[in-house]
Tab-separated table of C-alpha atoms in Angstrom:
chain	number	residue	atom	x	y	z
S	1	UNK	CA	108.005	100.824	133.324
S	2	UNK	CA	111.431	99.663	133.330
S	3	UNK	CA	112.195	95.928	131.617
S	4	UNK	CA	115.083	93.729	130.429
S	5	UNK	CA	112.975	92.613	127.475
S	6	UNK	CA	109.647	94.212	125.746
S	7	UNK	CA	108.168	92.037	123.548
S	8	UNK	CA	105.638	94.160	120.819
S	9	UNK	CA	103.018	91.337	119.328
S	10	UNK	CA	101.977	89.075	121.691
S	11	UNK	CA	100.755	86.083	119.393
S	12	UNK	CA	102.493	82.921	119.243
S	13	UNK	CA	105.956	84.005	118.750
S	14	UNK	CA	106.074	86.940	121.416
S	15	UNK	CA	104.511	84.122	123.433
S	16	UNK	CA	107.057	81.768	122.952
S	17	UNK	CA	110.036	84.379	123.285
S	18	UNK	CA	108.525	85.390	126.399
S	19	UNK	CA	108.480	82.527	128.612
S	20	UNK	CA	112.347	81.793	127.664
S	21	UNK	CA	113.336	85.171	128.640
S	22	UNK	CA	110.889	84.799	131.600
S	23	UNK	CA	112.511	81.424	133.096
S	24	UNK	CA	115.884	82.884	133.023
S	25	UNK	CA	115.142	85.617	135.096
S	26	UNK	CA	114.483	88.782	132.701
S	27	UNK	CA	111.836	90.586	133.588
S	28	UNK	CA	109.448	90.922	130.624
S	29	UNK	CA	106.737	93.100	129.767
S	30	UNK	CA	104.595	91.566	126.078
S	31	UNK	CA	102.761	93.729	124.920
S	32	UNK	CA	99.593	93.044	122.165
S	33	UNK	CA	96.946	95.607	120.265
S	34	UNK	CA	94.680	93.649	118.829
S	35	UNK	CA	93.295	90.017	120.676
S	36	UNK	CA	95.997	88.099	123.217
S	37	UNK	CA	97.691	85.005	120.624
S	38	UNK	CA	97.375	86.983	117.226
S	39	UNK	CA	95.859	85.649	113.947
S	40	UNK	CA	96.277	83.035	114.631
S	41	UNK	CA	94.190	83.156	117.850
S	42	UNK	CA	91.318	83.492	115.553
S	43	UNK	CA	92.120	80.393	113.133
S	44	UNK	CA	88.847	78.211	113.475
S	45	UNK	CA	90.279	74.541	112.973
S	46	UNK	CA	94.207	73.507	113.220
S	47	UNK	CA	95.382	70.377	112.555
S	48	UNK	CA	99.143	70.680	111.652
S	49	UNK	CA	100.064	71.918	115.574
S	50	UNK	CA	102.099	69.067	116.638
S	51	UNK	CA	100.375	67.214	119.795
S	52	UNK	CA	97.396	67.445	118.599
S	53	UNK	CA	95.133	65.800	116.164
S	54	UNK	CA	92.925	69.141	115.638
S	55	UNK	CA	92.597	72.679	118.159
S	56	UNK	CA	90.736	75.861	117.584
S	57	UNK	CA	93.208	78.769	117.545
S	58	UNK	CA	91.445	80.531	120.695
S	59	UNK	CA	92.712	76.644	122.992
S	60	UNK	CA	95.515	76.216	121.503
S	61	UNK	CA	96.508	80.520	121.736
S	62	UNK	CA	94.770	80.363	125.521
S	63	UNK	CA	97.254	77.606	126.601
S	64	UNK	CA	100.679	79.947	125.319
S	65	UNK	CA	99.365	82.556	127.031
S	66	UNK	CA	98.403	80.404	130.854
S	67	UNK	CA	102.252	78.894	130.557
S	68	UNK	CA	103.789	82.813	129.170
S	69	UNK	CA	102.141	84.161	132.614
S	70	UNK	CA	102.492	81.437	134.577
S	71	UNK	CA	106.322	81.399	134.266
S	72	UNK	CA	106.937	85.365	134.475
S	73	UNK	CA	105.166	87.530	131.602
S	74	UNK	CA	103.466	90.762	132.030
S	75	UNK	CA	100.879	90.925	129.546
S	76	UNK	CA	99.757	94.779	128.469
S	77	UNK	CA	97.357	96.187	125.981
S	78	UNK	CA	98.780	98.936	123.570
S	79	UNK	CA	99.497	100.397	120.544
S	80	UNK	CA	103.193	101.170	119.965
S	81	UNK	CA	103.390	104.269	118.869
S	82	UNK	CA	106.934	104.752	118.688
S	83	UNK	CA	109.461	102.563	119.588
S	84	UNK	CA	113.236	104.608	119.553
S	85	UNK	CA	117.103	103.599	120.638
S	86	UNK	CA	118.707	105.190	123.972
S	87	UNK	CA	122.240	105.116	125.860
S	88	UNK	CA	121.118	101.753	127.507
S	89	UNK	CA	118.776	100.796	125.401
S	90	UNK	CA	115.284	101.082	123.635
S	91	UNK	CA	111.817	103.784	124.464
S	92	UNK	CA	108.517	102.461	123.619
S	93	UNK	CA	106.136	104.901	123.757
S	94	UNK	CA	102.350	103.905	123.214
S	95	UNK	CA	99.421	105.706	123.512
S	96	UNK	CA	99.138	105.747	127.617
S	97	UNK	CA	103.087	105.211	128.733
S	98	UNK	CA	106.170	105.280	128.144
S	99	UNK	CA	108.725	101.619	128.839
S	100	UNK	CA	112.230	101.976	128.365
S	101	UNK	CA	114.423	98.217	127.880
S	102	UNK	CA	117.718	96.637	127.629
S	103	UNK	CA	116.599	94.293	124.700
S	104	UNK	CA	113.951	94.144	122.353
S	105	UNK	CA	111.810	91.760	120.573
S	106	UNK	CA	109.451	92.592	117.792
S	107	UNK	CA	107.040	89.839	117.111
S	108	UNK	CA	103.829	92.555	115.316
S	109	UNK	CA	103.054	89.402	112.434
S	110	UNK	CA	101.666	91.435	110.489
S	111	UNK	CA	98.275	93.877	109.310
S	112	UNK	CA	95.506	92.689	106.505
S	113	UNK	CA	95.386	93.363	103.168
S	114	UNK	CA	92.415	95.674	101.908
S	115	UNK	CA	91.322	95.340	98.121
S	116	UNK	CA	91.511	99.395	97.442
S	117	UNK	CA	88.100	99.677	96.119
S	118	UNK	CA	85.976	102.491	96.948
S	119	UNK	CA	83.552	101.877	98.888
S	120	UNK	CA	85.266	99.709	100.610
S	121	UNK	CA	86.559	101.882	103.825
S	122	UNK	CA	82.574	102.462	104.116
S	123	UNK	CA	81.534	99.981	104.146
S	124	UNK	CA	83.751	98.012	106.732
S	125	UNK	CA	82.318	97.255	109.439
S	126	UNK	CA	79.032	97.016	107.212
S	127	UNK	CA	79.390	94.287	105.586
S	128	UNK	CA	83.069	94.083	103.993
S	129	UNK	CA	85.222	92.263	107.197
S	130	UNK	CA	88.494	90.790	107.809
S	131	UNK	CA	87.617	87.464	109.869
S	132	UNK	CA	85.559	85.777	109.855
S	133	UNK	CA	85.557	84.314	112.779
S	134	UNK	CA	85.332	87.504	114.535
S	135	UNK	CA	82.225	88.554	112.437
S	136	UNK	CA	80.067	86.062	110.896
S	137	UNK	CA	77.862	85.634	113.868
S	138	UNK	CA	76.224	88.162	111.861
S	139	UNK	CA	75.241	86.585	108.347
S	140	UNK	CA	74.021	83.406	109.406
S	141	UNK	CA	71.782	81.661	107.348
S	142	UNK	CA	73.016	84.809	104.556
S	143	UNK	CA	74.815	84.845	101.543
S	144	UNK	CA	78.581	86.064	101.632
S	145	UNK	CA	81.108	85.632	100.193
S	146	UNK	CA	85.204	84.750	100.633
S	147	UNK	CA	87.888	86.299	98.677
S	148	UNK	CA	90.931	84.669	98.514
S	149	UNK	CA	92.955	81.715	98.054
S	150	UNK	CA	95.061	80.823	101.012
S	151	UNK	CA	94.930	78.941	104.308
S	152	UNK	CA	93.265	82.114	105.725
S	153	UNK	CA	91.079	82.202	103.014
S	154	UNK	CA	90.443	78.430	103.533
S	155	UNK	CA	89.894	78.716	106.660
S	156	UNK	CA	87.628	81.477	106.329
S	157	UNK	CA	84.756	79.284	104.596
S	158	UNK	CA	85.155	76.111	106.468
S	159	UNK	CA	84.428	79.058	109.110
S	160	UNK	CA	80.836	79.989	107.800
S	161	UNK	CA	79.695	77.067	105.991
S	162	UNK	CA	78.268	76.199	109.472
S	163	UNK	CA	76.745	79.315	109.243
S	164	UNK	CA	75.903	81.184	105.983
S	165	UNK	CA	73.180	80.099	103.630
S	166	UNK	CA	74.988	80.102	100.674
S	167	UNK	CA	79.079	80.470	100.350
S	168	UNK	CA	81.245	81.796	97.305
S	169	UNK	CA	84.359	82.321	97.249
S	170	UNK	CA	86.534	83.594	95.109
S	171	UNK	CA	90.111	83.451	93.815
S	172	UNK	CA	92.033	85.662	90.772
S	173	UNK	CA	93.258	82.419	89.784
S	174	UNK	CA	92.814	79.020	88.573
S	175	UNK	CA	95.104	77.093	92.091
S	176	UNK	CA	95.133	78.192	95.369
S	177	UNK	CA	97.288	79.215	96.933
S	178	UNK	CA	96.730	77.142	100.325
S	179	UNK	CA	97.693	73.201	100.920
S	180	UNK	CA	95.881	70.506	98.375
S	181	UNK	CA	94.244	68.327	101.267
S	182	UNK	CA	92.241	72.055	102.825
S	183	UNK	CA	91.071	72.687	99.103
S	184	UNK	CA	89.540	69.709	98.284
S	185	UNK	CA	87.792	69.450	102.113
S	186	UNK	CA	85.645	72.753	101.734
S	187	UNK	CA	84.868	71.650	97.671
S	188	UNK	CA	82.238	68.708	99.224
S	189	UNK	CA	80.258	71.691	100.993
S	190	UNK	CA	76.800	71.940	99.884
S	191	UNK	CA	76.766	75.893	100.233
S	192	UNK	CA	79.763	76.347	97.687
S	193	UNK	CA	80.438	78.280	94.985
S	194	UNK	CA	84.328	78.768	94.063
S	195	UNK	CA	84.722	80.651	91.709
S	196	UNK	CA	88.362	80.894	90.315
S	197	UNK	CA	90.042	83.059	87.762
S	198	UNK	CA	87.328	86.114	89.643
S	199	UNK	CA	88.355	89.331	90.922
S	200	UNK	CA	85.824	91.688	92.739
S	201	UNK	CA	85.769	94.793	91.736
S	202	UNK	CA	83.122	97.031	92.258
S	203	UNK	CA	80.636	97.025	95.979
S	204	UNK	CA	77.965	98.875	96.179
S	205	UNK	CA	75.633	99.740	98.875
S	206	UNK	CA	74.344	103.204	100.893
S	207	UNK	CA	74.226	101.568	104.421
S	208	UNK	CA	75.834	98.742	104.296
S	209	UNK	CA	76.714	96.503	101.380
S	210	UNK	CA	73.756	94.516	99.292
S	211	UNK	CA	76.196	93.534	96.582
S	212	UNK	CA	79.541	92.988	94.543
S	213	UNK	CA	80.923	93.306	91.123
S	214	UNK	CA	83.022	90.589	89.962
S	215	UNK	CA	85.280	90.274	86.855
S	216	UNK	CA	86.412	86.850	85.580
S	217	UNK	CA	87.098	85.203	81.794
S	218	UNK	CA	83.004	86.139	80.574
S	219	UNK	CA	83.213	89.553	81.686
S	220	UNK	CA	81.644	91.061	84.548
S	221	UNK	CA	79.153	89.692	86.779
S	222	UNK	CA	76.717	91.246	89.646
S	223	UNK	CA	76.466	89.287	92.817
S	224	UNK	CA	74.497	89.730	95.996
S	225	UNK	CA	75.362	89.418	98.753
S	226	UNK	CA	75.046	90.378	102.337
S	227	UNK	CA	78.457	89.912	103.627
S	228	UNK	CA	82.033	90.260	102.294
S	229	UNK	CA	85.325	88.689	104.328
S	230	UNK	CA	88.478	89.882	103.033
S	231	UNK	CA	91.295	87.101	103.321
S	232	UNK	CA	94.035	88.461	100.904
S	233	UNK	CA	97.545	88.192	102.701
S	234	UNK	CA	99.308	90.369	105.263
S	235	UNK	CA	101.865	93.227	104.224
S	236	UNK	CA	104.078	94.214	107.952
S	237	UNK	CA	103.340	97.431	109.921
S	238	UNK	CA	106.704	98.583	110.650
S	239	UNK	CA	105.531	102.769	111.230
S	240	UNK	CA	106.688	102.592	114.909
S	241	UNK	CA	109.729	102.003	113.499
S	242	UNK	CA	111.668	105.470	114.553
S	243	UNK	CA	115.896	104.102	113.539
S	244	UNK	CA	117.075	102.413	110.041
S	245	UNK	CA	115.897	98.756	110.596
S	246	UNK	CA	116.944	96.775	108.273
S	247	UNK	CA	114.528	95.190	105.455
S	248	UNK	CA	114.147	93.164	101.975
S	249	UNK	CA	111.991	94.644	99.742
S	250	UNK	CA	108.483	93.745	101.217
S	251	UNK	CA	108.858	95.051	103.836
S	252	UNK	CA	110.065	91.993	106.269
S	253	UNK	CA	112.166	92.573	108.747
S	254	UNK	CA	115.743	91.270	107.787
S	255	UNK	CA	117.338	89.146	110.683
S	256	UNK	CA	120.107	85.923	111.213
S	257	UNK	CA	119.625	82.589	112.585
S	258	UNK	CA	119.371	84.138	115.490
S	259	UNK	CA	116.531	86.301	115.203
S	260	UNK	CA	119.337	89.463	115.401
S	261	UNK	CA	118.600	92.296	113.804
S	262	UNK	CA	120.468	95.222	112.435
S	263	UNK	CA	120.296	96.812	115.919
S	264	UNK	CA	122.361	95.561	118.786
S	265	UNK	CA	119.593	93.687	121.352
S	266	UNK	CA	116.772	93.791	118.976
S	267	UNK	CA	115.520	90.773	117.722
S	268	UNK	CA	112.492	90.064	115.491
S	269	UNK	CA	110.279	86.977	115.139
S	270	UNK	CA	107.905	85.240	113.507
S	271	UNK	CA	105.824	86.364	110.496
S	272	UNK	CA	107.097	90.425	110.835
S	273	UNK	CA	110.740	88.383	109.791
S	274	UNK	CA	111.734	87.811	105.958
S	275	UNK	CA	110.847	83.676	106.147
S	276	UNK	CA	109.024	82.546	103.043
S	277	UNK	CA	107.163	79.486	105.027
S	278	UNK	CA	104.770	81.014	107.756
S	279	UNK	CA	102.475	78.378	110.499
S	280	UNK	CA	102.224	78.860	113.652
S	281	UNK	CA	104.859	76.232	115.040
S	282	UNK	CA	107.568	78.228	112.753
S	283	UNK	CA	106.440	81.133	114.753
S	284	UNK	CA	107.226	79.135	118.104
S	285	UNK	CA	110.234	78.210	116.639
S	286	UNK	CA	111.641	81.652	115.403
S	287	UNK	CA	110.343	83.358	119.137
S	288	UNK	CA	112.191	80.532	121.043
S	289	UNK	CA	115.557	81.644	118.842
S	290	UNK	CA	114.581	85.609	119.654
S	291	UNK	CA	113.566	84.340	123.186
S	292	UNK	CA	117.307	82.636	123.853
S	293	UNK	CA	119.606	85.251	121.711
S	294	UNK	CA	118.532	87.953	123.976
S	295	UNK	CA	119.347	85.951	127.351
S	296	UNK	CA	123.429	86.152	125.801
S	297	UNK	CA	124.750	88.357	128.440
S	298	UNK	CA	122.337	89.135	130.750
């Protein structure tokens, strides 16, 4: 399958880029391997996106998807296994298809970090989760723990507060990376206990998660929990790129002000780029710039 532009990742950045390229008359395919709308679609409440006092991530990204489709963006499911250069552009291979495109926009976002504990992999899906809005319903009236101190962790607590009997929020430092307003809001929840300067060091359970061990300034303690939601950040996922793409020491793609990479006709936007401020509105802005850059010289 051929297209003028191929976008990898259907989050806010990729969808916005597709709106711009399609409106300029470029045939555009956008592929997503997990959730259309990206990680943003899993956010319970978004209160800092212009035009909405408050809106769920699902509702916001659904509006983006519908707008992109109405402008001609072709959305497909699949996991990109390899991205290679050709004489005329790029070849993109998934598990089922091979695509060719003159220009490519990488908008993959990042994959979630893991704690790296023994039994973490074994207990994933058996009490250990990386998505509260996906799996929270399984823990109604149960005891859960959330690990992290950023916006995702705070959002997870907010979502779970309406479901769980009790929530432990475990942060490795005294200070939270999330905004003060969000943190002050969750501190009012009666079913929440915040544990700072603490980290999870061990998981317990045979068939499913039964307890966790945490280490803080006072030593180690064991907490009986039914669920553990890990929200400690994310890392770039660019294993599919089969050429020398310039990245920073952390693995994020280096782009210029026009979202161009060091490879001709290859652009990047959203959380995968080497920017310090990662927000939905920023991802959309970068997507617009990347789409506009891909339009040049059509």
